[in-house]
PDB file of C-alpha atoms in Angstrom:
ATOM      1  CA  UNK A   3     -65.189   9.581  15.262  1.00  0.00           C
ATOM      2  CA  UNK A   4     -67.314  12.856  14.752  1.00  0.00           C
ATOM      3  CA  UNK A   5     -64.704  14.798  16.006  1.00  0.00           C
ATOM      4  CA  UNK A   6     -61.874  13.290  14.321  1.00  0.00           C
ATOM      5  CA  UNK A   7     -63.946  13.741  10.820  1.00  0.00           C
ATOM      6  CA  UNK A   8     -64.839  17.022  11.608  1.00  0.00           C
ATOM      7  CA  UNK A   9     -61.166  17.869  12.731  1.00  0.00           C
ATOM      8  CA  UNK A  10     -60.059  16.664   9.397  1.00  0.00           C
ATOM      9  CA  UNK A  11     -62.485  18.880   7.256  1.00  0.00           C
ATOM     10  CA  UNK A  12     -61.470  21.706   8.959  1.00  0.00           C
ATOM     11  CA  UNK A  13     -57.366  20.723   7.864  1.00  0.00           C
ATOM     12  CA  UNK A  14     -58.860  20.196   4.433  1.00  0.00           C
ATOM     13  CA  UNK A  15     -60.655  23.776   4.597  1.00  0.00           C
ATOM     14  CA  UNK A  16     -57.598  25.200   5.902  1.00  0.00           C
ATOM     15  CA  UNK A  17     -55.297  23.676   3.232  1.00  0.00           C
ATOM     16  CA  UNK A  18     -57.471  25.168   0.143  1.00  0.00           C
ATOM     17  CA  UNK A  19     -57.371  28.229   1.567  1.00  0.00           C
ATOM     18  CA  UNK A  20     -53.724  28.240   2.149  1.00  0.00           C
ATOM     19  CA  UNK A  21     -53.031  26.632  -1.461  1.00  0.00           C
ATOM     20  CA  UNK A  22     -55.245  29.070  -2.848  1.00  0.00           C
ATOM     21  CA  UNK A  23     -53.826  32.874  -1.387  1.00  0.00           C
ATOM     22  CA  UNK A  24     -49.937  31.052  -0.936  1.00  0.00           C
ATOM     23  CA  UNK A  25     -47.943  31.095  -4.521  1.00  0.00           C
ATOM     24  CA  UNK A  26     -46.784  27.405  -3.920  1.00  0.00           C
ATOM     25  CA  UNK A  27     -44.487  26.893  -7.143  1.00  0.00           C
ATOM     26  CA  UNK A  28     -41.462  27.925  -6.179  1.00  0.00           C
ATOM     27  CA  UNK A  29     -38.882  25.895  -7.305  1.00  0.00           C
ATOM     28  CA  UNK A  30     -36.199  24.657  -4.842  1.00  0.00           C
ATOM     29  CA  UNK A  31     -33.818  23.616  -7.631  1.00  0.00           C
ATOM     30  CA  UNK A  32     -33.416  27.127  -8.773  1.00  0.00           C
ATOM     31  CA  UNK A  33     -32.732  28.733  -5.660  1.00  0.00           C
ATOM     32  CA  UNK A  34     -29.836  26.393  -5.628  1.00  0.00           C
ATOM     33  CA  UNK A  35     -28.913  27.499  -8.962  1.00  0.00           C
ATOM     34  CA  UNK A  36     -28.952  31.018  -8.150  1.00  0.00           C
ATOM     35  CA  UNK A  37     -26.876  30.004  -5.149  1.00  0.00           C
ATOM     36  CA  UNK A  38     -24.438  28.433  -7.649  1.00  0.00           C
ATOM     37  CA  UNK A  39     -24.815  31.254 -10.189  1.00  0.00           C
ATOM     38  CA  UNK A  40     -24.080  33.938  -7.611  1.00  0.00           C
ATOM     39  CA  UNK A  41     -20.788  31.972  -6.423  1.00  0.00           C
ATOM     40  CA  UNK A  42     -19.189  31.417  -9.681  1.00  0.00           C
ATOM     41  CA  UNK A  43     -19.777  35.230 -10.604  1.00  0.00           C
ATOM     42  CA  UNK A  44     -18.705  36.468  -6.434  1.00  0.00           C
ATOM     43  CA  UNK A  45     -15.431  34.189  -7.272  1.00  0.00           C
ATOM     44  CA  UNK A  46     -14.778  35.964 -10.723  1.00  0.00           C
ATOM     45  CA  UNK A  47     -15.441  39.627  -9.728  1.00  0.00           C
ATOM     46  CA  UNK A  48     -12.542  38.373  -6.721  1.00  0.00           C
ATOM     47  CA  UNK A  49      -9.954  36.759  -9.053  1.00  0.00           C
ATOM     48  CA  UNK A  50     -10.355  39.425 -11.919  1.00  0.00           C
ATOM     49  CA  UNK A  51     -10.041  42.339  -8.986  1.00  0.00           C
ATOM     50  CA  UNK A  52      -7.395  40.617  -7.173  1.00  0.00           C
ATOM     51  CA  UNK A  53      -9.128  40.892  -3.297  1.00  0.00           C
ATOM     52  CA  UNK A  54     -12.241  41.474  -1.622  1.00  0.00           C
ATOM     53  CA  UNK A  55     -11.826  45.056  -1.774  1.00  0.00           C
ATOM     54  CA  UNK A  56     -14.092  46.949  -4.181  1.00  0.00           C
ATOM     55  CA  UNK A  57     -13.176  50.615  -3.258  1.00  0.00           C
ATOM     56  CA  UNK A  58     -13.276  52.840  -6.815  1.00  0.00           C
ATOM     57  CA  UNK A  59     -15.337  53.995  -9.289  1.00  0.00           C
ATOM     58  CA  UNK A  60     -14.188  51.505 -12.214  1.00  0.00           C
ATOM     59  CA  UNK A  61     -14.523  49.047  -9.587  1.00  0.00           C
ATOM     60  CA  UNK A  62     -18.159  49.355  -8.726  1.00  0.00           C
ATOM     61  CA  UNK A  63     -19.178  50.093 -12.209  1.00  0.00           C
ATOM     62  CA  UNK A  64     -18.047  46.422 -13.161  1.00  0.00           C
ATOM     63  CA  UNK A  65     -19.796  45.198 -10.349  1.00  0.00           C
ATOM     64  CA  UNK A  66     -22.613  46.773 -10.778  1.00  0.00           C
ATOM     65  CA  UNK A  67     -22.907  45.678 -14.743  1.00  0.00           C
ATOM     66  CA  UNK A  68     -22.096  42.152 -13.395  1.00  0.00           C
ATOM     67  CA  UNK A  69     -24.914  42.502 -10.764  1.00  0.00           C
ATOM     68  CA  UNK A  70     -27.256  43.336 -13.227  1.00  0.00           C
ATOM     69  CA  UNK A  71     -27.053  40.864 -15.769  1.00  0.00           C
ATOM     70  CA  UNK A  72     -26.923  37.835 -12.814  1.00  0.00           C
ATOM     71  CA  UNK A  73     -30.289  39.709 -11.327  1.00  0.00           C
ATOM     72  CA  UNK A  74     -31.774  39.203 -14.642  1.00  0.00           C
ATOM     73  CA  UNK A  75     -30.478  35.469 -15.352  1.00  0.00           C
ATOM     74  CA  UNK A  76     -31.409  34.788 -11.886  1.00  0.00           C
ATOM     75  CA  UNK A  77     -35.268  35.865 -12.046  1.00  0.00           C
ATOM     76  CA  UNK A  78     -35.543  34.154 -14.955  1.00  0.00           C
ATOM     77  CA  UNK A  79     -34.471  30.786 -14.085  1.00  0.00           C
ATOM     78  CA  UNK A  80     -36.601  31.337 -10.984  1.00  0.00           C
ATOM     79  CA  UNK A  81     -39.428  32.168 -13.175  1.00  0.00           C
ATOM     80  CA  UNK A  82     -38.976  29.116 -15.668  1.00  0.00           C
ATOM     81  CA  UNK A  83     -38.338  26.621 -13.104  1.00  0.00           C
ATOM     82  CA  UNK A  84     -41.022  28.072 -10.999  1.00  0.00           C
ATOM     83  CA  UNK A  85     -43.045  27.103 -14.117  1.00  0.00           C
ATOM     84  CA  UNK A  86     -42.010  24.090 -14.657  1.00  0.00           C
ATOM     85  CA  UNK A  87     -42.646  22.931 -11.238  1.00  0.00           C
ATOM     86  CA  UNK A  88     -46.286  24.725 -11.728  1.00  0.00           C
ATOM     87  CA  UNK A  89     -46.624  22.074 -14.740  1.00  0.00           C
ATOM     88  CA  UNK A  90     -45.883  18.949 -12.956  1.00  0.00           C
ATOM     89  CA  UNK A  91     -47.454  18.999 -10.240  1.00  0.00           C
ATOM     90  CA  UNK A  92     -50.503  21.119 -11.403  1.00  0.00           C
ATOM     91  CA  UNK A  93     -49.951  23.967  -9.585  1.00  0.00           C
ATOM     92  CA  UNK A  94     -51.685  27.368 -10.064  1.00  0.00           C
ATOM     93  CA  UNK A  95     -49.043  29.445 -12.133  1.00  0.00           C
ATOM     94  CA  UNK A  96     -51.081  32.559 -13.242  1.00  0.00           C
ATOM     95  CA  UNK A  97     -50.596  36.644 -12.176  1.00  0.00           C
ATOM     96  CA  UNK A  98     -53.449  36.652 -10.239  1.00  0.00           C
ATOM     97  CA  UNK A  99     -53.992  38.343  -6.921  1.00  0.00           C
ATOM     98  CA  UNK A 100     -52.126  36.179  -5.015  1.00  0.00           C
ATOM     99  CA  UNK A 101     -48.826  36.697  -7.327  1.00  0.00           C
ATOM    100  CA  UNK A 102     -49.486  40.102  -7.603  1.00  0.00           C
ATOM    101  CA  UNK A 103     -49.130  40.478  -4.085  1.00  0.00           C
ATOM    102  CA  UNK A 104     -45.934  38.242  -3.842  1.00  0.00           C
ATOM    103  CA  UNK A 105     -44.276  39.966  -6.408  1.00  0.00           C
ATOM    104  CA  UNK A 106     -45.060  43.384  -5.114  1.00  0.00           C
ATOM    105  CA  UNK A 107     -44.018  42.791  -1.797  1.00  0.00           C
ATOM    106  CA  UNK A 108     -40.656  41.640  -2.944  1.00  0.00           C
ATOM    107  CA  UNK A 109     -40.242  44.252  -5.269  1.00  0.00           C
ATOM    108  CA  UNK A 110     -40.808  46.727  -3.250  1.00  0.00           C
ATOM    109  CA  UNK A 111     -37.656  46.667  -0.658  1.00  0.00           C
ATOM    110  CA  UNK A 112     -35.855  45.648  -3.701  1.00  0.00           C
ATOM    111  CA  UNK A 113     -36.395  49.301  -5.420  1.00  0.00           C
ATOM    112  CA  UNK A 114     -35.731  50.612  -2.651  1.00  0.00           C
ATOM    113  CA  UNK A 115     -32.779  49.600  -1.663  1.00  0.00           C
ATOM    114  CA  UNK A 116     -31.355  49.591  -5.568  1.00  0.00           C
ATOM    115  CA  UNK A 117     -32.231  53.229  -5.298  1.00  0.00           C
ATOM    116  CA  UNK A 118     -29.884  53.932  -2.123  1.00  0.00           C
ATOM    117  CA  UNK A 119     -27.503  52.000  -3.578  1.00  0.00           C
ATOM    118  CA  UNK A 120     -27.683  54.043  -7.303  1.00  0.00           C
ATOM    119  CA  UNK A 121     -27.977  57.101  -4.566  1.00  0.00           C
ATOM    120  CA  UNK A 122     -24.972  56.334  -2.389  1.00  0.00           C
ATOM    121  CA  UNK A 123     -22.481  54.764  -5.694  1.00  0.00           C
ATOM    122  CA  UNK A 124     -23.258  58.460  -7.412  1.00  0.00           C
ATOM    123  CA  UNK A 125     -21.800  60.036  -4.197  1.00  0.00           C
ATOM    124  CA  UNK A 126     -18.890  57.558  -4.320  1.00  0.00           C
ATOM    125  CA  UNK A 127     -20.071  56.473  -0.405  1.00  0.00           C
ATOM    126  CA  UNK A 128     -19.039  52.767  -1.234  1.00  0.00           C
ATOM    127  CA  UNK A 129     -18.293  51.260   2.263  1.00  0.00           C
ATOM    128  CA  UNK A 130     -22.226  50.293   2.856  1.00  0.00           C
ATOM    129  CA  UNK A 131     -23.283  49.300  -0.304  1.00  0.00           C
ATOM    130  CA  UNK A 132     -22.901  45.654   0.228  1.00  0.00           C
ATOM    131  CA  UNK A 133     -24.653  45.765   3.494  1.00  0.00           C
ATOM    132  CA  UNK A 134     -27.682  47.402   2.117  1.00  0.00           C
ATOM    133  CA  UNK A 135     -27.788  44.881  -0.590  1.00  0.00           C
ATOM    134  CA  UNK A 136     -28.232  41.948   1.991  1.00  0.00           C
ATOM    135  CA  UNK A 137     -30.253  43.882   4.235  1.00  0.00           C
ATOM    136  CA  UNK A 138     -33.100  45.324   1.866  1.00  0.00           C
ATOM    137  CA  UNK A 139     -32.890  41.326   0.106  1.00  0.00           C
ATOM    138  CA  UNK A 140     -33.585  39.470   3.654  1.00  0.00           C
ATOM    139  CA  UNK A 141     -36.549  42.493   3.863  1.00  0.00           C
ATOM    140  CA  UNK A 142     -37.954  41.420   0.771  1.00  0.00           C
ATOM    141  CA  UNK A 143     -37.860  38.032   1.090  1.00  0.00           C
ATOM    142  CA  UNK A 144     -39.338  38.048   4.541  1.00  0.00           C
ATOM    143  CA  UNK A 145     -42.050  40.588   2.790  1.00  0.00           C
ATOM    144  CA  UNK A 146     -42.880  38.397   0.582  1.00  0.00           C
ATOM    145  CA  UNK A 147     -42.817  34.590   2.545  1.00  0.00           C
ATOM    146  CA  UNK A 148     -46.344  36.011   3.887  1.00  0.00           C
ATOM    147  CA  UNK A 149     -47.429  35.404   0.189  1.00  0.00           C
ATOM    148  CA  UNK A 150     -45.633  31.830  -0.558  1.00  0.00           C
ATOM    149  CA  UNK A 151     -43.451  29.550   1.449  1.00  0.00           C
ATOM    150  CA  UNK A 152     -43.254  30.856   5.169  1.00  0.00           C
ATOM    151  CA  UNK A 153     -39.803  29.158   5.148  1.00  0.00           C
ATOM    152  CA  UNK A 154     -38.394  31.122   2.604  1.00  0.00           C
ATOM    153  CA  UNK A 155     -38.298  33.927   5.987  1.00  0.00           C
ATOM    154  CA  UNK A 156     -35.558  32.102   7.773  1.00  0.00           C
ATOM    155  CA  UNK A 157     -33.707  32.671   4.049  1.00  0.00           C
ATOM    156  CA  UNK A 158     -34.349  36.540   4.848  1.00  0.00           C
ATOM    157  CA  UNK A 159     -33.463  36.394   8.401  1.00  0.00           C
ATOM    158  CA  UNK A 160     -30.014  35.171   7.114  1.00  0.00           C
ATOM    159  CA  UNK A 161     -29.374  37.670   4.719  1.00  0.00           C
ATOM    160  CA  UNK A 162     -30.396  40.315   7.180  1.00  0.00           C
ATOM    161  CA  UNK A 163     -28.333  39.157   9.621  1.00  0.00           C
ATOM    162  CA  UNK A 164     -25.299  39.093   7.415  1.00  0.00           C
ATOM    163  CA  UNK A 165     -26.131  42.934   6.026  1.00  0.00           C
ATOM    164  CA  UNK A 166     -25.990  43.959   9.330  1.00  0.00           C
ATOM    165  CA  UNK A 167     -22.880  41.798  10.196  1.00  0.00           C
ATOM    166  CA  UNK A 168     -21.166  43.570   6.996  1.00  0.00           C
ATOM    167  CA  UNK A 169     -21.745  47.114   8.279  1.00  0.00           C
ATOM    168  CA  UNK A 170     -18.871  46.354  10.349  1.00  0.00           C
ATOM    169  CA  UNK A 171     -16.596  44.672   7.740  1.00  0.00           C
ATOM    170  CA  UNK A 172     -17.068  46.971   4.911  1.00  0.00           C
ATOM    171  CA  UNK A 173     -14.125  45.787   3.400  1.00  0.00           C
ATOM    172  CA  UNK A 174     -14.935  42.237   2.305  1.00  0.00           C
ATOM    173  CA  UNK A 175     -17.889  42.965   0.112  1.00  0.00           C
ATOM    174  CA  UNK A 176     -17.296  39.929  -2.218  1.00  0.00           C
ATOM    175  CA  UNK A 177     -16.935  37.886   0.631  1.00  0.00           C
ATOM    176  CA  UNK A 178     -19.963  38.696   1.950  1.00  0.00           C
ATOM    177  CA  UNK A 179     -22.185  38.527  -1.882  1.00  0.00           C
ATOM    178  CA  UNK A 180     -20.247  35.374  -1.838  1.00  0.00           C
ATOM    179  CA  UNK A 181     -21.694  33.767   1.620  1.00  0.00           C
ATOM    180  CA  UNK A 182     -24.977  35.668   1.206  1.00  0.00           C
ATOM    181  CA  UNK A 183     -26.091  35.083  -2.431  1.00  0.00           C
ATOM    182  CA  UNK A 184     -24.043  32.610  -3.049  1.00  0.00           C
ATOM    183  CA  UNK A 185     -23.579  29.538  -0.420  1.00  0.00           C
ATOM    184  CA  UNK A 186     -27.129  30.551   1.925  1.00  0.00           C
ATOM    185  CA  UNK A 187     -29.012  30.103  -1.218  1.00  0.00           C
ATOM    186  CA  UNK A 188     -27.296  26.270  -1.824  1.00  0.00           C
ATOM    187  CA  UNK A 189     -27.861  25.489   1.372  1.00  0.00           C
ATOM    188  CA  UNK A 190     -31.423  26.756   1.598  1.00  0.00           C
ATOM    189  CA  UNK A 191     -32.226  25.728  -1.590  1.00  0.00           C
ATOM    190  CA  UNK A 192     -30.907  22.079  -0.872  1.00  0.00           C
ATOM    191  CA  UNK A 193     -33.126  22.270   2.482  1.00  0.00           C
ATOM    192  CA  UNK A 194     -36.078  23.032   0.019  1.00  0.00           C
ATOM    193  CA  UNK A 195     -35.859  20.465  -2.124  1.00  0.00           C
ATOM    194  CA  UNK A 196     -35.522  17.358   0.570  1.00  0.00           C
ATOM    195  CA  UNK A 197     -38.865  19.193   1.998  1.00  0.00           C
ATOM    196  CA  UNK A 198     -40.628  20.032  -0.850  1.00  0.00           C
ATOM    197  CA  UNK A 199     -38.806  18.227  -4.024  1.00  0.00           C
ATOM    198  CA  UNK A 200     -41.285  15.083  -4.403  1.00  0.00           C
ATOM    199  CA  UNK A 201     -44.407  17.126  -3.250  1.00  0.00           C
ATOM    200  CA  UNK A 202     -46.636  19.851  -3.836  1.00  0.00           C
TER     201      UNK A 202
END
C-alpha cells in the first residue's frame, strides 16, 4: 500500500509540473477550423486560377495576399478558442513564461521561413515555395509541442513530410496547401478533440 501511495504522489507531482510549464489550452475545435478554413480558401485560389499551377508574378501576389489574411483569421480563432477552452475548464491562459516560450519557438521557424519565401518570390524562384511553407510549419510545430501538447509533433512530422514530398512535385502547390493545411489539420484536429474534447 506504501508503495502504491507513494507511486501515486509522485504521478500527482509529475502532473503539476507538467500542467504548470505545458500551455494546455489549445483548442482542438479550432485546429479543425483552420483545417476547414484553409480548404475552402486552397479550393478558391484553384477554381479562380483554373489548376494547381501557380507559376507568375500576378499569380503569387494573390496568393500571397490570400495567405496573409487566412494566417491572421487563423491565429485568431486559435487564440479565442484557445481562450475559451482556458475559461471552461479553468485553465491557465496568461503570457507567462511558459507561453512565452511556446510562442517563440513557433515563431521562430515561422519568420524564417516567411523570409525565404519573401526572399525567393522577389527573385521570381517560385518552384519551392510551397515546400518551404510545409517544411518550416512541421519545424515549428514540432518546436513548439515541447511547450504544449507533445501530440501536436506527429501534426509537424506530417507537414514535414509533405514539404519534402512537394520538392519533387513543384507543380501542384495548391494541392499540396490543400492536403497540408487543409485536410491534416481536420483530421488532426478531429483526433484532438475525441482525446482531449471532454477533458483538461
Amino acid at each position: 500500500m506504501e508503495n502504491k501511495e507513494v507511486l501515486n504522489t509522485l504521478n500527482d507531482i509529475k502532473e503539476m509540473m507538467e500542467r504548470s510549464s505545458k500551455f494546455k489550452a489549445i483548442s482542438g475545435l479550432s485546429i479543425v477550423i483552420v483545417g476547414i478554413l484553409a480548404s475552402l480558401v486552397s479550393a478558391y485560389i484553384y477554381f479562380c486560377m483554373g489548376d494547381y499551377h501557380i507559376n507568375t508574378p500576378a499569380k503569387w501576389r494573390t496568393t500571397v495576399i490570400i495567405a496573409i489574411v487566412l494566417l491572421v483569421v487563423a491565429f485568431a480563432t486559435v487564440f479565442v478558442m484557445s481562450y475559451l477552452k482556458a475559461r471552461h475548464f479553468k485553465l491557465r491562459f496568461t503570457f507567462d513564461t511558459t507561453m512565452r516560450r511556446l510562442l517563440l519557438n513557433f515563431f521562430i521557424p515561422m519568420a524564417a521561413g516567411g523570409l525565404l519565401c519573401m526572399a525567393l518570390l522577389s527573385q521570381q524562384h517560385y518552384g519551392l515555395v510551397s515546400s518551404i511553407t510545409l517544411i518550416f510549419y512541421g519545424l515549428a510545430l514540432i518546436n513548439s509541442s515541447h511547450f504544449s501538447y507533445s501530440e501536436l509533433r506527429y501534426l509537424g512530422y506530417a507537414e514535414l513530410a509533405l514539404g519534402l514530398i512537394d520538392c519533387f512535385l513543384v507543380d501542384y502547390a495548391v494541392l499540396t496547401w490543400f492536403l497540408g493545411f487543409g485536410v491534416f489539420h481536420i483530421v488532426f484536429g478531429i483526433i484532438f478533440m475525441l482525446k482531449y474534447g471532454r477533458r483538461k
